[in-house]
Short mmCIF file of C-alpha atoms in Angstrom, two decimals:
data_model
loop_
_atom_site.label_atom_id
_atom_site.label_comp_id
_atom_site.label_asym_id
_atom_site.label_seq_id
_atom_site.Cartn_x
_atom_site.Cartn_y
_atom_site.Cartn_z
CA UNK A 20 0.00 0.00 0.00
CA UNK A 21 1.35 3.42 -0.90
CA UNK A 22 0.65 6.96 0.28
CA UNK A 23 1.21 9.62 -2.34
CA UNK A 24 3.27 12.71 -1.55
CA UNK A 25 3.60 15.14 -4.47
CA UNK A 26 6.92 16.96 -4.63
CA UNK A 27 5.51 20.00 -6.40
CA UNK A 28 2.57 20.99 -8.57
CA UNK A 29 4.52 20.37 -11.78
CA UNK A 30 5.73 16.88 -10.94
CA UNK A 31 2.86 15.21 -12.82
CA UNK A 32 3.52 17.15 -16.03
CA UNK A 33 4.99 15.02 -18.80
CA UNK A 34 8.38 15.78 -20.22
CA UNK A 35 7.87 16.91 -23.81
CA UNK A 36 11.28 15.62 -24.87
CA UNK A 37 12.94 19.01 -25.10
CA UNK A 38 13.13 19.74 -21.36
CA UNK A 39 15.91 18.43 -19.15
CA UNK A 40 14.52 16.25 -16.37
CA UNK A 41 15.64 16.80 -12.80
CA UNK A 42 16.57 13.92 -10.56
CA UNK A 43 13.33 14.41 -8.61
CA UNK A 44 11.30 14.19 -11.82
CA UNK A 45 12.79 10.80 -12.62
CA UNK A 46 11.87 9.37 -9.20
CA UNK A 47 8.57 7.92 -8.05
CA UNK A 48 6.18 10.33 -6.35
CA UNK A 49 5.14 7.84 -3.71
CA UNK A 50 6.37 6.97 -0.26
CA UNK A 51 5.59 3.54 1.11
CA UNK A 52 3.48 3.28 4.23
CA UNK A 53 6.44 1.66 6.01
CA UNK A 54 8.53 4.77 5.25
CA UNK A 55 5.74 6.96 6.62
CA UNK A 56 5.60 4.79 9.74
CA UNK A 57 9.36 5.18 10.21
CA UNK A 58 8.96 8.97 10.10
CA UNK A 59 6.21 8.62 12.71
CA UNK A 60 8.49 6.62 15.01
CA UNK A 61 11.38 9.01 14.34
CA UNK A 62 9.14 11.85 15.49
CA UNK A 63 8.31 9.90 18.65
CA UNK A 64 11.95 9.15 19.44
CA UNK A 65 13.06 12.71 18.78
CA UNK A 66 10.32 14.37 20.84
CA UNK A 67 10.66 12.04 23.85
CA UNK A 68 14.46 12.35 23.96
CA UNK A 69 14.30 16.14 23.67
CA UNK A 70 11.51 16.30 26.26
CA UNK A 71 13.64 14.36 28.74
CA UNK A 72 16.57 16.65 27.93
CA UNK A 73 14.55 19.79 28.56
CA UNK A 74 13.21 18.48 31.87
CA UNK A 75 16.76 17.55 32.89
CA UNK A 76 18.00 21.05 32.07
CA UNK A 77 15.14 22.63 34.03
CA UNK A 78 15.99 20.37 36.99
CA UNK A 79 19.68 21.32 36.69
CA UNK A 80 18.82 25.02 36.88
CA UNK A 81 16.50 24.43 39.84
CA UNK A 82 18.33 21.82 41.94
CA UNK A 83 22.01 22.38 41.13
CA UNK A 84 22.45 25.99 40.03
CA UNK A 85 19.40 27.11 42.07
CA UNK A 86 16.92 29.65 40.75
CA UNK A 87 18.87 32.50 42.37
CA UNK A 88 22.11 31.30 40.78
CA UNK A 89 20.42 30.97 37.40
CA UNK A 90 19.09 34.54 37.72
CA UNK A 91 22.61 35.76 38.50
CA UNK A 92 24.00 33.90 35.48
CA UNK A 93 21.39 35.45 33.19
CA UNK A 94 22.19 38.90 34.59
CA UNK A 95 25.93 38.27 34.07
CA UNK A 96 25.14 37.66 30.41
CA UNK A 97 23.31 40.99 30.25
CA UNK A 98 19.87 39.34 30.18
CA UNK A 99 17.03 40.32 32.51
CA UNK A 100 17.09 38.18 35.67
CA UNK A 101 13.37 37.26 35.58
CA UNK A 102 13.95 35.67 32.17
CA UNK A 103 15.64 32.81 34.04
CA UNK A 104 12.31 31.83 35.63
CA UNK A 105 10.58 31.92 32.26
CA UNK A 106 13.29 29.70 30.74
CA UNK A 107 13.10 27.19 33.61
CA UNK A 108 9.30 26.99 33.30
CA UNK A 109 9.44 26.72 29.51
CA UNK A 110 12.03 23.93 29.69
CA UNK A 111 10.03 21.99 32.28
CA UNK A 112 6.54 22.36 30.82
CA UNK A 113 7.83 22.23 27.24
CA UNK A 114 9.64 18.99 28.06
CA UNK A 115 6.43 17.49 29.46
CA UNK A 116 4.49 18.61 26.39
CA UNK A 117 7.08 17.05 24.07
CA UNK A 118 7.07 13.74 25.93
CA UNK A 119 3.27 13.57 25.81
CA UNK A 120 3.10 14.81 22.23
CA UNK A 121 0.98 17.87 22.97
CA UNK A 122 1.13 20.53 20.22
CA UNK A 123 4.60 19.27 19.31
CA UNK A 124 5.18 21.59 16.35
CA UNK A 125 4.24 24.70 18.32
CA UNK A 126 6.13 23.65 21.46
CA UNK A 127 9.24 22.95 19.37
CA UNK A 128 9.04 26.41 17.82
CA UNK A 129 8.40 28.01 21.22
CA UNK A 130 11.49 26.31 22.71
CA UNK A 131 13.73 27.32 19.81
CA UNK A 132 14.53 30.81 21.21
CA UNK A 133 15.84 29.17 24.39
CA UNK A 134 18.40 27.23 22.35
CA UNK A 135 19.28 30.31 20.32
CA UNK A 136 19.87 32.05 23.66
CA UNK A 137 22.06 29.13 24.77
CA UNK A 138 24.10 29.51 21.58
CA UNK A 139 24.55 33.18 22.49
CA UNK A 140 25.51 32.26 26.08
CA UNK A 141 28.15 29.74 24.94
CA UNK A 142 29.42 31.58 21.84
CA UNK A 143 32.45 33.03 23.59
CA UNK A 144 33.60 29.59 24.71
CA UNK A 145 34.31 28.27 21.22
CA UNK A 146 32.50 25.68 19.14
CA UNK A 147 33.06 22.36 20.88
CA UNK A 148 31.02 21.62 23.98
CA UNK A 149 34.11 20.10 25.62
CA UNK A 150 35.58 23.61 25.93
CA UNK A 151 35.65 25.25 29.35
CA UNK A 152 32.08 26.32 30.21
CA UNK A 153 30.82 24.49 27.09
CA UNK A 154 30.88 25.68 23.50
CA UNK A 155 27.92 26.33 21.26
CA UNK A 156 28.06 22.98 19.38
CA UNK A 157 25.42 21.17 21.47
CA UNK A 158 22.88 24.03 21.68
CA UNK A 159 23.17 24.51 17.92
CA UNK A 160 22.56 20.81 17.29
CA UNK A 161 19.60 20.85 19.69
CA UNK A 162 18.17 23.91 17.90
CA UNK A 163 18.34 22.05 14.58
CA UNK A 164 16.65 19.04 16.20
CA UNK A 165 13.82 21.31 17.39
CA UNK A 166 13.43 22.70 13.87
CA UNK A 167 13.26 19.15 12.48
CA UNK A 168 10.68 18.22 15.13
CA UNK A 169 8.59 21.23 14.13
CA UNK A 170 8.73 20.06 10.50
CA UNK A 171 7.86 16.39 11.03
CA UNK A 172 5.40 16.79 13.90
CA UNK A 173 4.82 14.69 16.99
CA UNK A 174 4.95 11.28 15.39
CA UNK A 175 3.57 8.08 16.83
CA UNK A 176 1.60 8.10 20.08
CA UNK A 177 1.34 11.89 20.24
CA UNK A 178 -1.67 12.86 22.32
CA UNK A 179 -2.43 15.90 20.18
CA UNK A 180 -1.27 16.10 16.60
CA UNK A 181 -0.23 19.46 15.26
#
């Protein structure tokens, strides 16, 4: 059984013999249902792993760095101190929403500015996360993963698609 995904509105047009054909035009316009299922499970794996990661980071800010310490760190970066509380709440509740599959696309997009802020916070430390105080490599990768999650959706077992 196959599910059809059209690449663009011109993909069904026949080549009249005088037009060069792109690689995409020479390929089938269908994706098997097993491929679609794999994307669904990939969405599940990605959202649950990121959800756990966000909850872990919220816990780290609360239990290890403490809220007051996190506020001081934000202020040292030139950011408003109360933003630390918003970030901790967004990481915790966003992580729960990702794990459950609630509004996954929107939650992924809402969490993206946090990772862009983390890139900013770690930019002076170099690229690799093994650098002192961590580089921006990991936050950048996590930001890309959030963008991918927003594109593919919640995947299998999401409580609320979209």
